[in-house]
XYZ file of C-alpha atoms in Angstrom:
536
model
C -19.433 2.137 -55.077
C -21.911 4.091 -53.448
C -24.396 1.204 -52.682
C -21.763 -0.829 -50.699
C -20.580 1.472 -49.097
C -24.599 2.520 -47.475
C -24.573 -1.130 -47.314
C -21.884 -2.032 -44.621
C -22.583 1.433 -43.339
C -25.451 0.622 -42.879
C -24.836 -2.825 -41.197
C -22.631 -1.285 -38.858
C -25.016 0.961 -37.199
C -27.449 -1.548 -37.242
C -24.624 -4.026 -35.143
C -23.896 -1.613 -32.859
C -28.047 -1.112 -32.677
C -28.004 -4.506 -31.500
C -25.160 -4.269 -28.891
C -26.258 -1.503 -27.384
C -29.907 -2.803 -26.898
C -27.977 -5.996 -25.126
C -26.199 -3.810 -22.987
C -28.635 -1.874 -21.763
C -31.129 -5.129 -21.414
C -28.227 -6.656 -19.316
C -27.737 -2.875 -17.589
C -31.966 -3.494 -16.946
C -31.359 -6.890 -15.455
C -28.983 -5.902 -13.112
C -30.469 -2.969 -11.875
C -33.748 -5.139 -10.753
C -31.923 -7.914 -9.200
C -33.409 -6.521 -6.100
C -32.278 -6.290 -2.803
C -29.424 -9.079 -1.642
C -29.354 -11.456 0.548
C -28.326 -11.428 3.934
C -24.552 -11.149 4.377
C -24.338 -10.588 0.330
C -23.431 -7.132 -0.808
C -24.161 -5.403 -4.276
C -21.559 -2.674 -4.809
C -22.165 1.191 -6.589
C -20.643 2.346 -9.795
C -19.844 4.637 -11.670
C -22.420 4.527 -14.646
C -19.342 4.232 -17.353
C -17.828 1.377 -15.710
C -21.556 -0.610 -14.483
C -21.684 -0.330 -18.928
C -19.104 -1.131 -19.265
C -19.004 -4.271 -17.316
C -22.881 -4.593 -18.975
C -20.871 -5.098 -22.704
C -18.464 -7.199 -21.103
C -20.932 -9.274 -20.418
C -23.428 -8.986 -23.529
C -19.851 -9.726 -25.433
C -18.699 -12.743 -23.458
C -22.351 -14.145 -24.141
C -22.770 -13.784 -27.206
C -19.528 -14.446 -28.727
C -17.144 -16.181 -25.852
C -14.991 -12.715 -25.297
C -13.117 -11.762 -22.388
C -10.708 -10.539 -20.785
C -7.965 -13.532 -20.954
C -6.300 -14.656 -17.761
C -3.629 -16.942 -17.449
C -0.090 -17.177 -16.511
C 1.833 -17.055 -20.030
C -0.415 -14.382 -20.724
C 0.148 -12.158 -17.977
C 4.008 -12.702 -18.846
C 4.199 -11.590 -22.024
C 2.154 -8.592 -21.015
C 5.064 -7.779 -18.257
C 7.729 -8.153 -20.402
C 6.143 -6.007 -23.522
C 5.236 -3.098 -21.052
C 9.064 -3.279 -19.922
C 10.143 -2.529 -22.907
C 11.118 -6.439 -24.121
C 13.289 -6.768 -20.874
C 12.862 -11.052 -20.684
C 15.345 -12.208 -17.591
C 13.449 -11.978 -13.918
C 15.822 -13.139 -12.222
C 15.168 -16.181 -9.868
C 11.749 -16.806 -10.181
C 10.861 -18.394 -6.807
C 7.149 -16.515 -7.322
C 5.681 -17.745 -10.268
C 3.961 -20.884 -8.041
C 1.954 -18.011 -6.386
C 1.463 -16.297 -9.834
C 0.032 -19.940 -10.684
C -2.351 -20.053 -7.814
C -3.520 -16.988 -7.480
C -4.441 -16.583 -11.164
C -5.823 -19.950 -11.009
C -8.270 -18.364 -7.988
C -8.822 -15.497 -10.062
C -10.701 -17.906 -12.612
C -12.387 -19.968 -10.479
C -13.345 -18.432 -7.356
C -12.703 -14.569 -7.623
C -16.311 -13.555 -9.442
C -14.827 -11.234 -11.332
C -16.432 -8.594 -13.298
C -15.056 -7.810 -16.778
C -13.397 -4.543 -15.416
C -12.292 -6.389 -12.829
C -10.487 -8.973 -14.807
C -8.952 -6.247 -16.857
C -7.581 -4.382 -13.164
C -6.089 -7.640 -12.298
C -4.517 -8.024 -15.384
C -3.053 -4.939 -16.227
C -1.909 -4.808 -11.937
C -0.134 -7.911 -12.021
C 1.264 -7.321 -15.724
C 2.201 -4.001 -14.015
C 4.089 -5.511 -11.167
C 5.833 -8.101 -12.993
C 7.132 -5.094 -15.475
C 9.041 -3.350 -12.562
C 10.532 -7.084 -11.876
C 11.882 -7.003 -14.823
C 13.692 -3.577 -14.721
C 14.433 -4.410 -11.172
C 16.746 -7.655 -11.977
C 18.207 -5.375 -15.007
C 19.093 -2.435 -12.694
C 21.081 -4.689 -10.443
C 22.763 -6.076 -13.277
C 23.939 -2.505 -15.008
C 25.002 -1.122 -11.153
C 25.957 -3.918 -9.017
C 27.478 -1.457 -6.716
C 23.657 -0.504 -5.481
C 23.937 -4.253 -3.993
C 26.834 -2.646 -1.635
C 25.112 0.063 -0.230
C 24.535 -0.769 3.830
C 21.049 -0.040 5.154
C 20.855 1.833 8.692
C 18.570 1.228 11.205
C 14.783 0.472 10.382
C 11.971 1.436 12.342
C 9.498 -1.325 11.469
C 5.818 -0.120 12.248
C 4.264 -3.934 12.395
C 0.505 -3.403 13.956
C -3.175 -4.459 13.047
C -4.633 -1.462 11.234
C -6.395 1.263 12.803
C -3.921 1.366 16.296
C -2.169 4.666 14.400
C 0.212 3.296 12.248
C 0.005 5.437 10.229
C -0.025 8.068 12.404
C 3.322 6.767 14.411
C 4.843 6.529 10.443
C 4.341 10.331 9.543
C 5.438 11.965 12.733
C 9.068 9.254 13.199
C 9.450 10.413 9.185
C 8.848 13.921 9.825
C 12.300 13.836 10.628
C 15.272 13.692 8.123
C 17.022 11.014 9.752
C 14.281 8.456 8.086
C 12.957 7.856 5.113
C 10.010 6.959 4.233
C 9.037 4.881 0.889
C 6.176 7.180 -1.002
C 3.576 6.092 -3.061
C 5.585 6.734 -6.355
C 8.729 5.053 -5.006
C 6.736 2.069 -3.537
C 4.800 1.791 -7.220
C 7.725 2.925 -9.327
C 10.997 2.028 -7.729
C 13.659 2.099 -10.530
C 13.973 4.626 -12.807
C 12.714 4.570 -16.159
C 13.625 5.019 -19.685
C 14.352 9.182 -20.656
C 14.590 9.728 -16.748
C 17.663 10.977 -15.113
C 19.946 8.282 -13.288
C 19.878 8.369 -9.922
C 23.015 9.840 -7.720
C 24.160 8.000 -4.970
C 25.437 11.088 -2.900
C 23.459 11.617 0.860
C 21.598 15.144 0.114
C 19.755 16.867 3.358
C 16.186 17.144 2.575
C 14.569 20.800 2.721
C 12.024 21.154 5.306
C 8.204 21.955 4.178
C 4.918 21.117 5.186
C 2.357 19.219 2.529
C -0.935 20.742 2.134
C -3.517 19.005 4.726
C -4.971 16.740 2.294
C -2.804 13.833 2.230
C -4.819 11.438 4.132
C -4.795 8.711 6.834
C -5.806 5.278 6.556
C -5.951 5.302 10.415
C -8.864 6.694 12.270
C -6.942 8.094 14.678
C -6.959 12.110 15.637
C -3.682 13.092 15.348
C -2.463 11.834 11.909
C -0.034 13.943 10.135
C 0.824 15.140 6.999
C 2.493 13.124 3.403
C 5.983 13.089 4.829
C 7.139 15.257 1.459
C 8.558 18.622 1.902
C 8.384 21.024 -0.340
C 11.947 21.425 -1.936
C 13.384 25.401 -1.588
C 14.473 27.624 -4.814
C 18.085 25.979 -5.964
C 20.224 28.601 -6.641
C 21.497 27.977 -10.215
C 21.734 24.997 -12.485
C 23.470 21.982 -11.385
C 24.934 19.384 -13.837
C 23.868 16.610 -14.066
C 20.644 14.579 -11.767
C 20.869 15.822 -8.531
C 20.088 13.943 -5.410
C 17.551 16.359 -3.971
C 16.566 20.114 -3.892
C 19.556 22.129 -2.607
C 18.484 23.949 0.847
C 18.142 27.790 0.152
C 15.629 29.740 1.255
C 12.543 29.672 3.105
C 10.587 27.016 1.012
C 7.159 28.662 -1.091
C 4.277 27.165 -2.076
C 4.906 23.475 -3.473
C 5.354 23.773 -7.223
C 3.590 21.813 -10.583
C 0.665 19.645 -9.269
C 0.386 19.674 -5.993
C -1.946 22.779 -5.176
C -3.508 24.250 -1.930
C -1.706 25.664 1.242
C 1.865 24.638 2.423
C 2.280 24.702 6.523
C 4.848 27.251 7.902
C 8.419 25.758 8.932
C 8.506 24.854 12.229
C 11.594 26.934 14.141
C 14.350 25.178 13.782
C 18.482 26.507 12.477
C 18.545 23.220 10.576
C 15.762 23.509 8.058
C 16.943 20.126 6.821
C 17.016 18.445 9.956
C 12.856 18.607 9.882
C 11.565 17.080 6.952
C 13.180 14.020 5.478
C 11.470 13.263 1.686
C 11.931 15.915 -1.018
C 11.532 15.403 -4.232
C 14.008 13.129 -6.717
C 16.019 15.538 -8.241
C 17.116 14.246 -11.628
C 14.897 11.902 -11.641
C 11.100 10.679 -11.033
C 9.045 13.165 -12.680
C 7.679 10.784 -14.850
C 6.907 8.037 -11.859
C 5.057 10.826 -10.133
C 3.157 11.598 -13.164
C 2.286 8.068 -13.955
C 1.643 7.419 -9.633
C -0.954 10.656 -9.745
C -2.488 9.265 -12.468
C -3.053 5.591 -11.517
C -4.083 7.035 -8.376
C -6.769 9.805 -9.884
C -7.971 6.610 -11.621
C -8.640 4.246 -8.589
C -10.152 7.210 -6.627
C -12.574 7.019 -9.717
C -13.038 3.371 -9.461
C -13.166 2.446 -6.208
C -13.941 5.885 -4.564
C -15.850 4.176 -1.429
C -12.182 2.450 -0.760
C -11.159 6.270 -0.417
C -12.721 6.166 2.944
C -10.741 3.046 3.817
C -7.149 3.774 2.768
C -6.693 6.894 0.529
C -3.983 6.914 -1.711
C -1.695 9.846 -2.275
C 0.913 9.931 -4.745
C 3.453 11.727 -2.774
C 2.249 9.908 0.857
C 4.273 7.185 2.728
C 2.967 4.223 1.365
C 3.118 0.281 3.167
C 6.335 -0.860 1.635
C 3.968 -3.844 0.944
C 3.535 -2.721 -2.030
C 7.018 -3.542 -3.104
C 5.912 -7.166 -2.416
C 3.046 -7.152 -5.068
C 6.035 -7.054 -7.914
C 7.086 -10.997 -6.498
C 2.833 -11.575 -6.418
C 3.227 -11.770 -2.130
C 1.451 -9.478 0.828
C -1.738 -9.330 1.057
C -3.271 -6.875 -0.997
C -4.513 -9.537 -3.701
C -6.121 -11.257 -0.792
C -7.744 -7.907 -0.300
C -8.720 -7.537 -4.230
C -10.005 -10.234 -5.302
C -11.307 -13.914 -3.512
C -8.434 -16.227 -3.591
C -7.849 -18.528 -0.288
C -6.326 -21.110 -1.924
C -3.296 -18.149 -2.577
C -3.976 -16.932 0.806
C -2.967 -20.522 2.375
C 0.343 -20.695 -0.131
C 1.781 -17.477 1.225
C 0.637 -18.669 4.568
C 2.461 -22.079 4.086
C 4.524 -22.845 1.153
C 6.051 -19.489 0.167
C 9.877 -18.685 1.227
C 9.808 -15.261 2.690
C 13.496 -15.287 3.227
C 13.638 -14.758 -0.115
C 10.359 -12.375 -0.419
C 12.363 -10.336 2.363
C 15.469 -10.213 0.714
C 14.034 -9.208 -2.846
C 12.875 -6.406 -0.832
C 15.577 -5.273 0.574
C 17.146 -5.150 -2.443
C 14.423 -2.740 -3.734
C 15.598 -0.500 -0.504
C 18.331 -0.669 -1.510
C 17.657 0.748 -5.185
C 15.756 3.707 -3.351
C 18.573 4.026 -1.491
C 20.714 4.345 -4.940
C 19.164 7.017 -6.254
C 18.229 8.872 -2.758
C 19.963 8.809 0.037
C 19.213 9.874 3.674
C 21.968 10.767 6.875
C 22.318 7.155 7.902
C 20.404 5.338 5.521
C 18.043 4.985 7.707
C 13.920 4.082 7.374
C 10.858 4.343 9.139
C 7.831 1.793 7.083
C 4.809 0.005 8.340
C 3.177 -2.922 6.670
C -0.015 -5.398 8.383
C 1.313 -8.091 6.561
C 4.639 -8.756 8.365
C 2.969 -9.824 11.726
C 2.536 -13.362 10.056
C 6.120 -13.385 8.944
C 8.281 -11.436 11.404
C 10.636 -14.177 12.037
C 11.581 -14.286 8.609
C 11.999 -10.327 8.245
C 14.061 -10.082 11.408
C 16.610 -12.904 9.840
C 16.534 -10.570 6.727
C 16.284 -6.741 8.394
C 18.868 -7.520 11.441
C 19.091 -4.052 11.499
C 14.856 -3.510 12.097
C 13.370 -2.702 15.645
C 9.362 -3.688 15.476
C 6.988 -1.434 17.039
C 3.649 -2.389 17.342
C 0.813 -0.461 18.316
C -2.370 -1.545 20.450
C -5.888 -1.052 20.538
C -9.178 -2.858 21.683
C -9.468 -5.246 18.967
C -13.431 -4.487 19.086
C -12.335 -1.549 16.672
C -9.758 -2.782 14.741
C -10.770 -6.335 13.912
C -13.830 -4.598 11.671
C -11.979 -2.623 10.676
C -9.218 -4.915 9.009
C -12.515 -6.885 7.247
C -13.939 -3.891 6.002
C -11.372 -2.597 4.489
C -10.999 -5.895 2.644
C -14.740 -6.131 1.715
C -14.350 -2.241 0.073
C -11.514 -3.767 -1.912
C -13.661 -6.565 -3.388
C -16.240 -4.203 -4.443
C -13.859 -2.709 -6.941
C -13.371 -6.515 -9.160
C -16.322 -8.218 -7.887
C -20.320 -7.519 -8.489
C -21.276 -9.186 -6.017
C -19.815 -9.759 -2.398
C -19.985 -12.678 0.246
C -19.530 -10.339 3.049
C -20.073 -12.608 5.981
C -17.174 -14.832 3.930
C -15.165 -12.280 3.373
C -15.364 -11.174 6.916
C -14.565 -14.440 8.665
C -11.394 -14.730 6.153
C -9.757 -11.513 7.723
C -11.222 -12.584 10.984
C -8.985 -15.866 10.779
C -6.257 -13.465 9.766
C -6.158 -11.019 12.505
C -5.919 -13.682 14.886
C -3.395 -15.540 12.668
C -1.330 -12.095 12.485
C -1.561 -11.636 16.252
C -0.830 -15.442 17.454
C 2.359 -15.302 15.388
C 3.673 -12.010 16.226
C 3.654 -13.090 19.511
C 5.471 -16.211 18.253
C 8.248 -14.102 17.584
C 7.992 -11.722 19.894
C 9.147 -14.927 22.879
C 11.856 -15.564 20.752
C 13.511 -12.216 20.258
C 12.027 -10.203 23.212
C 14.711 -7.389 22.815
C 13.480 -6.404 18.974
C 9.772 -4.880 19.973
C 8.952 -1.729 21.502
C 4.978 -1.663 22.474
C 2.854 2.218 22.053
C -0.779 1.867 23.148
C -2.678 3.642 20.620
C -4.550 5.310 23.685
C -1.054 7.184 24.751
C -0.298 7.952 21.073
C -3.763 9.929 21.193
C -2.758 12.097 24.070
C 0.217 13.145 23.744
C 2.459 11.317 21.024
C 5.720 13.202 21.292
C 6.953 10.852 24.730
C 5.905 7.751 22.642
C 8.302 8.784 19.783
C 10.775 10.166 22.182
C 10.392 6.114 23.526
C 10.397 4.806 19.821
C 14.098 6.765 19.389
C 15.645 5.660 22.474
C 14.288 1.876 21.831
C 16.131 2.377 18.249
C 19.195 3.898 19.112
C 18.550 7.507 17.158
C 19.200 11.016 18.778
C 16.105 12.461 19.743
C 16.701 16.366 19.990
C 15.144 19.867 20.141
C 15.003 19.639 15.999
C 13.462 16.304 15.785
C 10.906 17.663 19.010
C 9.709 20.556 16.943
C 9.140 18.219 13.778
C 7.094 15.981 15.773
C 4.596 18.580 16.710
C 4.209 20.470 13.456
C 3.217 17.219 12.061
C 1.224 16.642 14.624
C -1.129 19.597 14.702
C -2.006 19.145 10.650
C -5.461 16.972 10.779
C -7.190 15.492 7.981
C -9.356 12.856 9.161
C -12.286 11.385 7.103
C -11.300 13.935 4.231
C -13.060 11.012 2.219
C -15.751 10.697 4.630
C -16.405 8.532 7.273
C -15.343 5.051 7.212
C -18.206 2.951 9.325
C -18.383 -0.315 10.086
C -19.365 -2.733 12.341
C -18.993 -6.536 14.254
C -22.607 -7.402 13.210
C -22.118 -6.274 9.224
C -19.285 -9.560 8.876
C -21.841 -11.983 11.308
C -19.361 -11.894 14.203
C -20.346 -11.139 17.333
C -18.332 -9.179 20.081
C -18.154 -11.911 22.577
C -16.156 -14.082 19.856
C -13.535 -10.866 19.805
C -13.479 -10.978 23.356
C -12.756 -14.893 23.962
C -9.767 -14.941 21.107
C -8.626 -11.788 21.799
C -8.818 -12.628 25.867
C -4.583 -13.459 26.026
C -3.695 -10.512 23.810
C -5.728 -8.560 25.752
C -4.698 -8.872 28.977
C -0.904 -8.488 27.503
C -0.716 -5.506 26.481
C -3.635 -3.906 28.915
C -5.682 -2.495 26.390
C -8.716 -1.342 27.657
C -12.217 -1.870 25.917
C -12.963 1.155 24.056
C -15.917 3.061 24.047
């Protein structure tokens, strides 16, 4: 018995040694590639991730083993992750999935880790689509929920959109979509059922570590107030924390100092996004773990677009569940998929899905009036469909020097692709997003020409100088009351500044092979239409 056992063990050790030698040799060859040619970028990675990719390439070359990427495999994985659910509803998005998968395989230049990340991401997104469909079948009354007023911030990135969203979101009359809600909109097995009674949120100001993807100097805190103590147990699930004494420090996994409440006789008016009572805890924990993993995998990306579980997030995250939105274009080179979204995808159906999920979120946590404040640059390309599906929406557009906003958009996309690929054609990626930003601006202008009464404009520089008058103008346009309590909440949010917590996001047009003269020529009419100055 000893002989064979010793032989098997020796063989295993030898095989492991061979694999390790191949991995190290592959890693060494990667390190010796030298400086990439102009316009190319080789991302740096933590050593464990670099070794994972090296091992994956060795197994692929030696044994033909690689992470499978196919539509059928992804759909099977989604059903498995959803606990065996099989009904996706109307699969109008399957064509987009087919095109995206084909682009990932043929053009994506994905690392072994990139293939794994993209497959797991798509399986998780589509498992949520299964849960949404099942929840709507189990609770058809969700469809009867009426949405209130919607403040839809649809502007180019780096124009102050996050700042404005969080200033407005500090008021309990409006509801933001938090990251954990966007990633996990449906209750998971074992979580308490939702309750449908509107409940005022308790005021509290999160620690100033929530970050902002805007470089503007007035980003506010995460619109997630600290829950106050509940005077006694409440039977069944509760829609939010019960207003009580002045809230203390944030419990559980949100350490750090909290900001004092602004003076207000009705404290709940000052915070719109209290933690969900009776549900959401498991989803919050999952989102925290996912955010931690993302920060490890894409550390540099945190400088560009920080992600926090309890911070307001773009509603574009919800569209990922039906393989829409431009997130995938930020993660992988997929030009055919991009054209499919621009020319073929049915955005009326896409936004109808978003509307259903917003109702699901209200079913779990309502605010007075069921009003929302949301943001996503992606909507600029499809505002005609958006306004058709959301007649309650007012579109807020912020404007800043395109010499600042355009290269920032290109940089964000390039950083995103570095997570999943080893060599990035920076000039090609920059050109793709440069053309895309032009399309966003032109498509938005065409829609506002047909619906001028549905738009309001905010100058980035006016918001920078004094945000209160700009927020008041938005409220007047939308038709929401702006009183002293709202003003106190806005002022308190304005005072919390967390810019560049993860390091400064540096970029220039030259990084992407684009000249200032080209930008000025292409954005001349846009600059003139909104009187946008040249920023020093």
